[in-house]
C-alpha cells in the first residue's frame, strides 16, 4: 500500500494504550479541551490495569499516622536505591491528592467507619523511616484496578475523549529532527492501516510479562510500546529488573494479591513453618516482593516445598474468618475457587513466585517526557514523545517496585504527562509534515507478514512458547553469568528463527494471527533487552539476583542501564540521588 | 474431545458454518479458553477475543452449548461434548466468535455511567459510610462482557430502544451511590415504554452473569424509584 492511499486523522495528542496511565492522561487532556485520540488494541476496560487487586498507596493516614516522606523513604529503600529520588518525592507528595481525585471521579473505595477511604498494610511499608508497619494502601475490596480503570474510562466518556478501540499500533512516525509526529496504526476489525498525526504522542502500553512462560499478566502484555521505542532508536532503561510476585497460583500464575498478606495471611512451608520469620524478622510476610520471592525459592530448593512434588508453598488465610475474606478479598476467593477448587475460607492456597511486573522501560523524566542521551546530555527530551505507566521507567521503582505503587505510578505520571503536554501544545500549534520514509517503515512491518511460506515452518505459537520457556530458564529469579550468556545466545537464535516464521492467514478482517505475529516481534525485542541487560549487570540488587555476584555493588553499579536495539549496545547513566526539596536518602544495607 | 465452532468471515464466507475440531490431550482442570488456544495453534484462522484469562477483563464472552459465559472460567469438565461454541447472540458477527459490541457499548454510554456531583468538590474524599458503600457491591464489579444483554430476549427484539441489562445495572450503580447527585436526571432519561420498562423479568441476565451479578434486581430497584417519583 502507498502512503498517499492511507486514511489520515489529525489530533493534538495521540495516546497509545488505554490502561490507567493512558486514560488518566487522556482525561486530563480532554478536560483541557485538547483533541485527544486514544488508540488501544483492546476495548479500554480490557486493559491490564483491570486486574490490579490490592490497592493504591497514599499516605492519607486514615488508619494510623503516616506521611508522604515515610512513603518516599519506603519507596527508595524498596527500589534498592536505584529509584530516582526527585521522581519518587514527586510521586509520594502527589499521592494523597490524586487518590482523593480518583474517589471524586467515582472509584468505589472500601470505607472505614468514619466514611473515609479504607487502607490496608502492604509489603515494604513503614512508619517513621523503617519503624512499625504502616497501612498505606487504599483499596476497593481486592478489585482496586478494576474500580480505577472503569472510573477513568467513565470520566473519559463524559469528557468526550475520542477512542480508537481495537487498533494495533505498528510504529511511531518520526520527523527529520527526531520529533515524534504520531503513529501508524492498524484497525484490527478491517485490517486497514491508519495514520494518526499528532503534535504529541504518549506511550502507555503497559509491561511485557508475556516474555515469561508462567506470569500473572494478561495475554495482551507483549511490550508493544517498549518495542516501538526501541525501533525508534530510543533505549530501554533497567530492563534487567523484572519483578516476580511471591504469590501466583502455583503452576498457573493467576495473581493472588499482596493484600491477602496485608489482611493477615501468611506463608507456610512443608513443615508448617511460617518461614518468612527467618528471612525478615521484622516485616515477615510483608517484606518487599523480591525478598519474599527469593525466600520461597530457597525454601523449595532446600526441600521444604509443599505438595507431592514439593514445588510450592502455602498461603494461609482461613484464620482471618469468612467475614473478612468475603468482605475484603472476594475476588481472590473467586479466583482461588475457580482455578484451584480451594476455598481459602477452608484451606490454604498453593502459591509460587510468578513473573509479574516490568520495572524497566522507556526512560522518562518526572514530566513523562521520554529522555535519552542525544546531542546535549544523558537526559535530553525526545520532542513530542511521552511515556507513562509500566512501559515507562521514570524511575520510581528502581530495582524493585513496592506493591500498591504501580496504580499510583500510572495516575501520578498520567496526570503529569497530561499537564506537560498541555503546556507543549500551547507553544507547538501546528502539525509538521510527515516524512514518507518513517511511514514506509511502519508499513513494512505489516507487509512482512504477507510473506507466504512453505507451510511446514515454525509457527508463531511455537516460537513464542520457546521464547517464554527460554526466558524462564535462563533469566529467572536466580541468575549467573554462564546461564545468562546462554540465555542471550538462545534469544538471539530465536530472533533469527523469527525470520523464517510465516503465517497462513492473510485475510484482513479481524486477523488475530497477524496481530499475534507482530506481538511476538515485540516480545523478542523485550526479551533480548532484558537478558542482555541482566547479563551485563554484575551485582545483586533486589529483583536482579546474581548467584555469582551476591552483593549489591554501589561503587560500580549504582547506575541505570540503557539498552539500544542496534547491536544490543548498552550504556549507563547516573541515578538521580537528589530529591526536589528534602534530604537525599543515601544507600544503606537493605534489611526487612 | 470434540468441538464444534461457529466460523464466519464476510471476506470469504457467504454463509456461516460450524467447523469440527478434535483435541486429544484435555487436562482435568482445563478451561474452554485453553482449548480454544490449542485449536488456534492448529488452525490460526480461528478468531476470538481473549486477554486476562481469569474472568476479570470481560473479553471472551461466547455462547457455549447454548449458554453465554466466559471461555476462560468455564471448565471443560462442566460441559457435554461435542462442545458447541458460537458468538454471543443478538450482535452482528465480525468474524468467527468476534461480535461487534458497539450497540452494547452505546447503551452503556447512554446511561451516563459516571459519577456526577453538582456541589463544589471538597479537598478531601466524599464521605460514604460502610453501609452506603455496601449498596455498590454486586453492581460495580460488572466487567462489560455482554453475556447478560446478549442473552436477553428484550434486547434481541429492541436493541435500539431497550437499554439492556448491563447498561441498566450501571444506571442503578450510580443511582445507588450516595455520592451521585443527578438521580432525577437519570430517572428522566429512562422514562418511556422501552428504555427500562421492556424488561419482562425473564432473568436470563442474572442466570448467565459470570460475576454473579443480578441486573433484574437492579432494574426492579429503578422501577421502584420511578414509581415513587411519580406519586
XYZ file of N, CA, C and O in Angstrom, chain A residues 422-560:
556
model
N -0.143 19.655 27.737
C -0.961 20.860 27.565
C -0.055 22.078 27.362
O -0.279 22.917 26.488
N 1.007 22.131 28.154
C 1.986 23.217 28.038
C 2.664 23.191 26.653
O 2.786 24.204 25.986
N 3.071 22.001 26.253
C 3.753 21.825 24.963
C 2.849 22.267 23.814
O 3.294 22.932 22.878
N 1.567 21.903 23.911
C 0.631 22.250 22.833
C 0.473 23.756 22.700
O 0.271 24.282 21.605
N 0.618 24.465 23.822
C 0.497 25.914 23.800
C 1.548 26.563 22.909
O 1.295 27.585 22.262
N 2.726 25.965 22.857
C 3.799 26.588 22.062
C 4.092 25.814 20.774
O 4.992 26.165 20.029
N 3.360 24.739 20.525
C 3.526 23.987 19.272
C 2.154 23.834 18.625
O 1.478 22.825 18.800
N 1.755 24.845 17.877
C 0.359 24.917 17.471
C 0.050 24.202 16.170
O -1.104 23.982 15.841
N 1.062 23.839 15.419
C 0.791 23.251 14.109
C 1.409 21.871 13.948
O 2.455 21.579 14.519
N 0.736 21.042 13.154
C 1.310 19.738 12.817
C 2.455 19.936 11.829
O 2.410 20.829 10.995
N 3.454 19.072 11.907
C 4.547 19.134 10.934
C 4.276 18.123 9.824
O 3.481 17.208 9.992
N 4.991 18.289 8.716
C 4.749 17.344 7.625
C 5.448 16.017 7.927
O 6.492 15.963 8.575
N 4.838 14.930 7.449
C 5.343 13.598 7.770
C 6.361 13.138 6.730
O 6.077 13.185 5.542
N 7.514 12.677 7.175
C 8.436 12.107 6.200
C 7.925 10.738 5.747
O 7.529 9.910 6.575
N 7.943 10.506 4.463
C 7.425 9.285 3.875
C 8.177 8.058 4.400
O 7.602 7.007 4.667
N 9.490 8.240 4.580
C 10.344 7.125 4.995
C 9.843 6.467 6.296
O 9.798 5.258 6.430
N 9.463 7.334 7.240
C 9.048 6.836 8.539
C 7.742 6.033 8.431
O 7.569 5.006 9.084
N 6.835 6.513 7.588
C 5.569 5.792 7.402
C 5.832 4.465 6.681
O 5.272 3.427 7.039
N 6.721 4.514 5.687
C 7.061 3.288 4.951
C 7.587 2.204 5.872
O 7.280 1.022 5.718
N 8.398 2.626 6.841
C 8.995 1.668 7.771
C 7.910 0.942 8.564
O 7.971 -0.275 8.758
N 6.900 1.692 8.980
C 5.799 1.077 9.720
C 5.023 0.118 8.827
O 4.642 -0.980 9.247
N 4.810 0.509 7.589
C 4.041 -0.343 6.676
C 4.818 -1.614 6.315
O 4.219 -2.661 6.051
N 6.149 -1.501 6.368
C 6.961 -2.680 6.077
C 6.713 -3.772 7.111
O 6.768 -4.965 6.818
N 6.440 -3.360 8.329
C 6.134 -4.336 9.388
C 4.930 -5.178 8.984
O 4.868 -6.374 9.220
N 3.956 -4.485 8.416
C 2.722 -5.145 8.019
C 2.983 -6.052 6.808
O 2.549 -7.209 6.767
N 3.734 -5.519 5.851
C 3.993 -6.249 4.612
C 4.771 -7.540 4.880
O 4.557 -8.553 4.220
N 5.658 -7.483 5.893
C 6.475 -8.658 6.194
C 5.614 -9.899 6.453
O 5.980 -11.014 6.106
N 4.442 -9.686 7.049
C 3.599 -10.843 7.383
C 2.683 -11.269 6.231
O 1.875 -12.177 6.382
N 2.823 -10.581 5.091
C 2.129 -11.043 3.874
C 2.906 -12.186 3.229
O 2.398 -12.882 2.356
N 4.171 -12.325 3.623
C 5.038 -13.336 3.041
C 4.427 -14.729 3.203
O 3.942 -15.072 4.280
N 4.441 -15.494 2.138
C 3.857 -16.839 2.217
C 4.975 -17.871 2.342
O 5.984 -17.800 1.651
N 4.810 -18.823 3.234
C 5.840 -19.837 3.455
C 5.432 -21.172 2.869
O 4.358 -21.306 2.278
N 6.304 -22.137 3.055
C 6.025 -23.477 2.534
C 4.916 -24.150 3.334
O 4.291 -25.093 2.891
N 4.680 -23.647 4.544
C 3.602 -24.214 5.334
C 4.061 -25.189 6.400
O 3.303 -25.550 7.279
N 5.338 -25.596 6.334
C 5.776 -26.553 7.349
C 6.810 -25.940 8.306
O 7.433 -26.642 9.087
N 6.978 -24.629 8.225
C 7.936 -23.963 9.115
C 7.378 -23.825 10.524
O 6.275 -24.259 10.833
N 8.199 -23.205 11.368
C 7.802 -23.000 12.749
C 6.670 -21.975 12.805
O 6.644 -21.021 12.035
N 5.734 -22.149 13.740
C 4.606 -21.216 13.838
C 4.884 -20.153 14.897
O 5.788 -20.287 15.721
N 4.080 -19.096 14.870
C 4.172 -18.033 15.875
C 3.982 -18.620 17.272
O 4.729 -18.319 18.199
N 2.991 -19.484 17.408
C 2.702 -20.082 18.717
C 3.896 -20.871 19.238
O 4.245 -20.771 20.419
N 4.505 -21.650 18.351
C 5.649 -22.465 18.786
C 6.843 -21.603 19.195
O 7.472 -21.841 20.220
N 7.139 -20.603 18.366
C 8.309 -19.775 18.677
C 8.081 -18.950 19.943
O 8.998 -18.766 20.747
N 6.850 -18.500 20.133
C 6.536 -17.756 21.356
C 6.722 -18.647 22.587
O 7.308 -18.231 23.585
N 6.268 -19.878 22.498
C 6.421 -20.805 23.624
C 7.904 -21.048 23.916
O 8.327 -21.098 25.080
N 8.696 -21.172 22.862
C 10.136 -21.378 23.048
C 10.763 -20.166 23.738
O 11.582 -20.303 24.657
N 10.377 -18.986 23.301
C 10.910 -17.757 23.905
C 10.573 -17.701 25.396
O 11.443 -17.446 26.239
N 9.304 -17.966 25.714
C 8.856 -17.857 27.105
C 9.565 -18.888 27.990
O 9.957 -18.596 29.119
N 9.726 -20.076 27.451
C 10.415 -21.132 28.189
C 11.883 -20.743 28.404
O 12.437 -20.907 29.499
N 12.506 -20.203 27.365
C 13.913 -19.802 27.438
C 14.118 -18.723 28.491
O 15.040 -18.800 29.310
N 13.252 -17.727 28.493
C 13.386 -16.643 29.470
C 13.204 -17.172 30.888
O 13.883 -16.746 31.815
N 12.275 -18.094 31.063
C 12.049 -18.640 32.397
C 13.286 -19.410 32.881
O 13.701 -19.298 34.017
N 13.886 -20.176 31.965
C 15.039 -20.992 32.356
C 16.328 -20.194 32.486
O 17.166 -20.496 33.326
N 16.491 -19.193 31.638
C 17.796 -18.523 31.566
C 17.794 -17.104 32.121
O 18.823 -16.442 32.126
N 16.639 -16.618 32.564
C 16.610 -15.243 33.085
C 15.608 -15.135 34.233
O 14.856 -14.176 34.337
N 15.595 -16.148 35.103
C 14.593 -16.237 36.164
C 15.013 -15.540 37.450
O 15.731 -14.539 37.421
N 14.590 -16.093 38.587
C 14.823 -15.455 39.888
C 16.314 -15.449 40.249
O 16.851 -14.461 40.735
N 17.001 -16.589 40.040
C 18.437 -16.651 40.327
C 19.220 -16.700 39.022
O 18.913 -17.483 38.129
N 20.252 -15.861 38.910
C 20.973 -15.711 37.650
C 22.483 -15.879 37.858
O 23.009 -15.519 38.906
N 23.160 -16.424 36.839
C 24.632 -16.477 36.845
C 25.119 -16.064 35.461
O 24.359 -16.095 34.485
N 26.412 -15.750 35.385
C 26.995 -15.321 34.122
C 26.780 -16.367 33.035
O 26.339 -16.064 31.930
N 27.095 -17.607 33.409
C 27.023 -18.704 32.451
C 25.611 -18.886 31.888
O 25.404 -18.964 30.678
N 24.641 -18.912 32.798
C 23.254 -19.128 32.385
C 22.748 -17.946 31.542
O 22.098 -18.136 30.507
N 23.103 -16.731 31.959
C 22.649 -15.549 31.214
C 23.295 -15.493 29.831
O 22.650 -15.108 28.850
N 24.569 -15.879 29.771
C 25.263 -15.905 28.478
C 24.528 -16.836 27.513
O 24.264 -16.491 26.361
N 24.174 -18.015 28.024
C 23.402 -18.952 27.188
C 22.055 -18.350 26.812
O 21.572 -18.525 25.696
N 21.451 -17.638 27.780
C 20.163 -17.000 27.518
C 20.249 -16.002 26.369
O 19.402 -15.985 25.474
N 21.291 -15.168 26.388
C 21.477 -14.178 25.325
C 21.579 -14.888 23.978
O 20.909 -14.518 23.006
N 22.411 -15.945 23.951
C 22.599 -16.657 22.683
C 21.295 -17.281 22.196
O 20.972 -17.240 21.007
N 20.549 -17.851 23.128
C 19.303 -18.517 22.735
C 18.263 -17.514 22.224
O 17.551 -17.788 21.257
N 18.177 -16.360 22.882
C 17.194 -15.380 22.416
C 17.621 -14.801 21.060
O 16.781 -14.568 20.186
N 18.928 -14.617 20.881
C 19.407 -14.160 19.563
C 19.058 -15.179 18.480
O 18.672 -14.821 17.363
N 19.181 -16.452 18.843
C 18.846 -17.509 17.886
C 17.341 -17.481 17.579
O 16.925 -17.653 16.429
N 16.541 -17.234 18.603
C 15.089 -17.126 18.400
C 14.782 -15.948 17.464
O 13.929 -16.035 16.581
N 15.518 -14.853 17.659
C 15.342 -13.691 16.791
C 15.626 -14.075 15.330
O 14.922 -13.660 14.410
N 16.658 -14.891 15.140
C 16.987 -15.374 13.799
C 15.856 -16.229 13.221
O 15.469 -16.093 12.070
N 15.353 -17.128 14.090
C 14.300 -18.050 13.632
C 13.029 -17.320 13.232
O 12.261 -17.810 12.405
N 12.814 -16.165 13.846
C 11.609 -15.383 13.532
C 11.549 -15.054 12.034
O 10.467 -15.003 11.441
N 12.732 -14.864 11.433
C 12.833 -14.570 10.005
C 12.071 -15.594 9.156
O 11.470 -15.259 8.140
N 12.123 -16.844 9.590
C 11.539 -17.927 8.788
C 10.088 -18.241 9.145
O 9.477 -19.116 8.543
N 9.580 -17.564 10.167
C 8.197 -17.838 10.560
C 7.252 -17.155 9.577
O 7.458 -16.009 9.201
N 6.243 -17.892 9.149
C 5.204 -17.270 8.314
C 3.849 -17.587 8.931
O 3.722 -18.508 9.742
N 2.864 -16.798 8.527
C 1.501 -17.128 8.951
C 0.721 -17.568 7.715
O 1.091 -17.244 6.586
N -0.347 -18.310 7.959
C -1.128 -18.844 6.836
C -2.402 -18.071 6.608
O -3.116 -18.293 5.657
N -2.694 -17.172 7.553
C -3.914 -16.378 7.437
C -3.536 -14.998 6.920
O -2.905 -14.210 7.632
N -3.897 -14.708 5.674
C -3.564 -13.398 5.104
C -4.821 -12.564 4.871
O -4.834 -11.664 4.053
N -5.873 -12.896 5.603
C -7.120 -12.154 5.458
C -7.000 -10.797 6.154
O -6.031 -10.541 6.877
N -7.984 -9.938 5.943
C -7.926 -8.597 6.531
C -8.759 -8.489 7.808
O -8.331 -7.915 8.791
N -9.979 -9.031 7.720
C -10.931 -8.796 8.814
C -10.557 -9.565 10.079
O -10.434 -10.786 10.067
N -10.369 -8.826 11.150
C -10.077 -9.382 12.484
C -9.098 -10.553 12.432
O -9.373 -11.638 12.940
N -7.975 -10.285 11.790
C -6.940 -11.317 11.649
C -6.043 -11.309 12.887
O -5.065 -10.565 12.961
N -6.368 -12.143 13.862
C -5.599 -12.150 15.109
C -4.275 -12.884 14.947
O -3.356 -12.693 15.741
N -4.159 -13.732 13.927
C -2.884 -14.412 13.684
C -1.804 -13.378 13.367
O -0.668 -13.469 13.845
N -2.176 -12.390 12.549
C -1.217 -11.352 12.186
C -0.856 -10.486 13.394
O 0.306 -10.126 13.593
N -1.860 -10.168 14.222
C -1.570 -9.375 15.434
C -0.608 -10.153 16.338
O 0.375 -9.607 16.844
N -0.875 -11.440 16.519
C -0.002 -12.237 17.391
C 1.420 -12.320 16.844
O 2.383 -12.373 17.605
N 1.542 -12.329 15.529
C 2.875 -12.368 14.922
C 3.634 -11.083 15.243
O 4.819 -11.115 15.618
N 2.948 -9.949 15.140
C 3.627 -8.683 15.423
C 3.890 -8.524 16.923
O 4.880 -7.924 17.333
N 3.012 -9.101 17.737
C 3.271 -9.110 19.181
C 4.512 -9.948 19.494
O 5.291 -9.607 20.390
N 4.680 -11.031 18.778
C 5.867 -11.872 19.007
C 7.148 -11.107 18.664
O 8.143 -11.182 19.394
N 7.118 -10.345 17.572
C 8.285 -9.497 17.257
C 8.607 -8.589 18.448
O 9.762 -8.447 18.846
N 7.553 -7.992 19.001
C 7.748 -7.091 20.138
C 8.297 -7.825 21.352
O 9.186 -7.343 22.043
N 7.765 -9.012 21.610
C 8.219 -9.799 22.761
C 9.701 -10.128 22.646
O 10.449 -10.066 23.629
N 10.125 -10.497 21.458
C 11.529 -10.876 21.272
C 12.441 -9.678 21.559
O 13.464 -9.808 22.236
N 12.051 -8.498 21.096
C 12.840 -7.298 21.395
C 12.921 -7.043 22.899
O 13.966 -6.670 23.430
N 11.798 -7.235 23.583
C 11.770 -7.041 25.037
C 12.623 -8.068 25.760
O 13.336 -7.751 26.708
N 12.535 -9.320 25.316
C 13.290 -10.392 25.965
C 14.787 -10.157 25.804
O 15.566 -10.308 26.745
N 15.172 -9.744 24.621
C 16.584 -9.507 24.357
C 17.103 -8.352 25.223
O 18.183 -8.438 25.821
N 16.323 -7.298 25.320
C 16.707 -6.166 26.172
C 16.897 -6.638 27.608
O 17.845 -6.253 28.296
N 15.994 -7.512 28.061
C 16.028 -7.976 29.447
C 17.254 -8.849 29.712
O 17.999 -8.628 30.667
N 17.484 -9.810 28.865
C 18.550 -10.779 29.144
C 19.932 -10.164 28.896
O 20.889 -10.441 29.633
N 20.047 -9.282 27.916
C 21.344 -8.622 27.663
C 21.685 -7.687 28.829
O 22.810 -7.687 29.336
N 20.696 -6.923 29.291
C 20.948 -6.021 30.423
C 21.286 -6.814 31.677
O 22.136 -6.407 32.475
N 20.625 -7.956 31.853
C 20.852 -8.790 33.042
C 22.253 -9.407 33.014
O 22.929 -9.509 34.037
N 22.667 -9.819 31.840
C 23.985 -10.436 31.707
C 25.084 -9.439 32.077
O 26.073 -9.783 32.722
N 24.876 -8.188 31.710
C 25.922 -7.186 31.935
C 26.034 -6.760 33.399
O 27.114 -6.432 33.870
N 24.928 -6.769 34.118
C 24.963 -6.216 35.482
C 25.542 -7.218 36.480
O 24.895 -8.183 36.866
N 26.768 -6.930 36.910
C 27.488 -7.873 37.780
C 27.336 -7.496 39.243
O 28.316 -7.132 39.923
N 26.154 -7.567 39.732
C 25.868 -7.354 41.154
C 24.485 -7.943 41.416
O 23.762 -8.283 40.473
N 24.150 -8.061 42.706
C 22.783 -8.434 43.058
C 22.095 -7.219 43.645
O 22.581 -6.618 44.601
N 20.975 -6.854 43.040
C 20.205 -5.717 43.554
C 18.738 -6.084 43.388
O 18.228 -6.221 42.281
N 18.082 -6.303 44.505
C 16.654 -6.648 44.515
C 16.284 -7.702 43.482
O 16.785 -8.815 43.522
N 15.450 -7.312 42.516
C 14.905 -8.296 41.578
C 15.996 -8.972 40.754
O 15.784 -10.063 40.228
N 17.135 -8.321 40.618
C 18.234 -8.905 39.840
C 19.178 -9.600 40.810
O 20.005 -8.966 41.472
N 19.070 -10.913 40.893
C 19.812 -11.665 41.902
C 20.851 -12.551 41.232
O 20.511 -13.547 40.603
N 22.129 -12.180 41.347
C 23.212 -12.910 40.694
C 23.907 -13.796 41.715
O 24.517 -13.317 42.668
N 23.844 -15.091 41.497
C 24.487 -16.037 42.407
C 26.000 -15.802 42.417
O 26.661 -15.931 43.452
N 26.543 -15.396 41.252
C 27.995 -15.196 41.158
C 28.440 -13.813 41.647
O 29.626 -13.555 41.799
N 27.499 -12.914 41.849
C 27.818 -11.594 42.427
C 26.761 -11.301 43.480
O 25.851 -10.500 43.257
N 26.851 -11.951 44.639
C 25.732 -11.933 45.591
C 25.509 -10.590 46.292
O 24.467 -10.396 46.902
N 26.476 -9.654 46.202
C 26.317 -8.402 46.945
C 25.895 -7.255 46.029
O 26.206 -7.251 44.848
N 25.235 -6.294 46.635
C 24.972 -5.045 45.927
C 26.297 -4.284 45.829
O 27.061 -4.263 46.791
N 26.570 -3.708 44.688
C 27.849 -3.027 44.482
C 27.597 -1.583 44.065
O 27.549 -1.245 42.885
N 27.428 -0.724 45.085
C 27.077 0.676 44.793
C 28.207 1.422 44.097
O 27.972 2.358 43.345
N 29.427 0.972 44.372
C 30.561 1.685 43.783
C 30.524 1.606 42.255
O 30.761 2.584 41.562
N 30.215 0.407 41.742
C 30.238 0.233 40.294
C 28.856 0.227 39.636
O 28.742 0.471 38.445
N 27.825 -0.094 40.394
C 26.549 -0.372 39.734
C 25.361 0.461 40.228
O 24.218 0.139 39.917
N 25.630 1.504 40.978
C 24.523 2.387 41.342
C 24.257 3.301 40.137
O 24.563 4.491 40.134
N 23.751 2.690 39.077
C 23.510 3.424 37.839
C 22.450 2.697 37.022
O 22.215 1.499 37.192
N 21.801 3.462 36.152
C 20.756 2.895 35.298
C 21.364 2.319 34.027
O 22.220 2.951 33.409
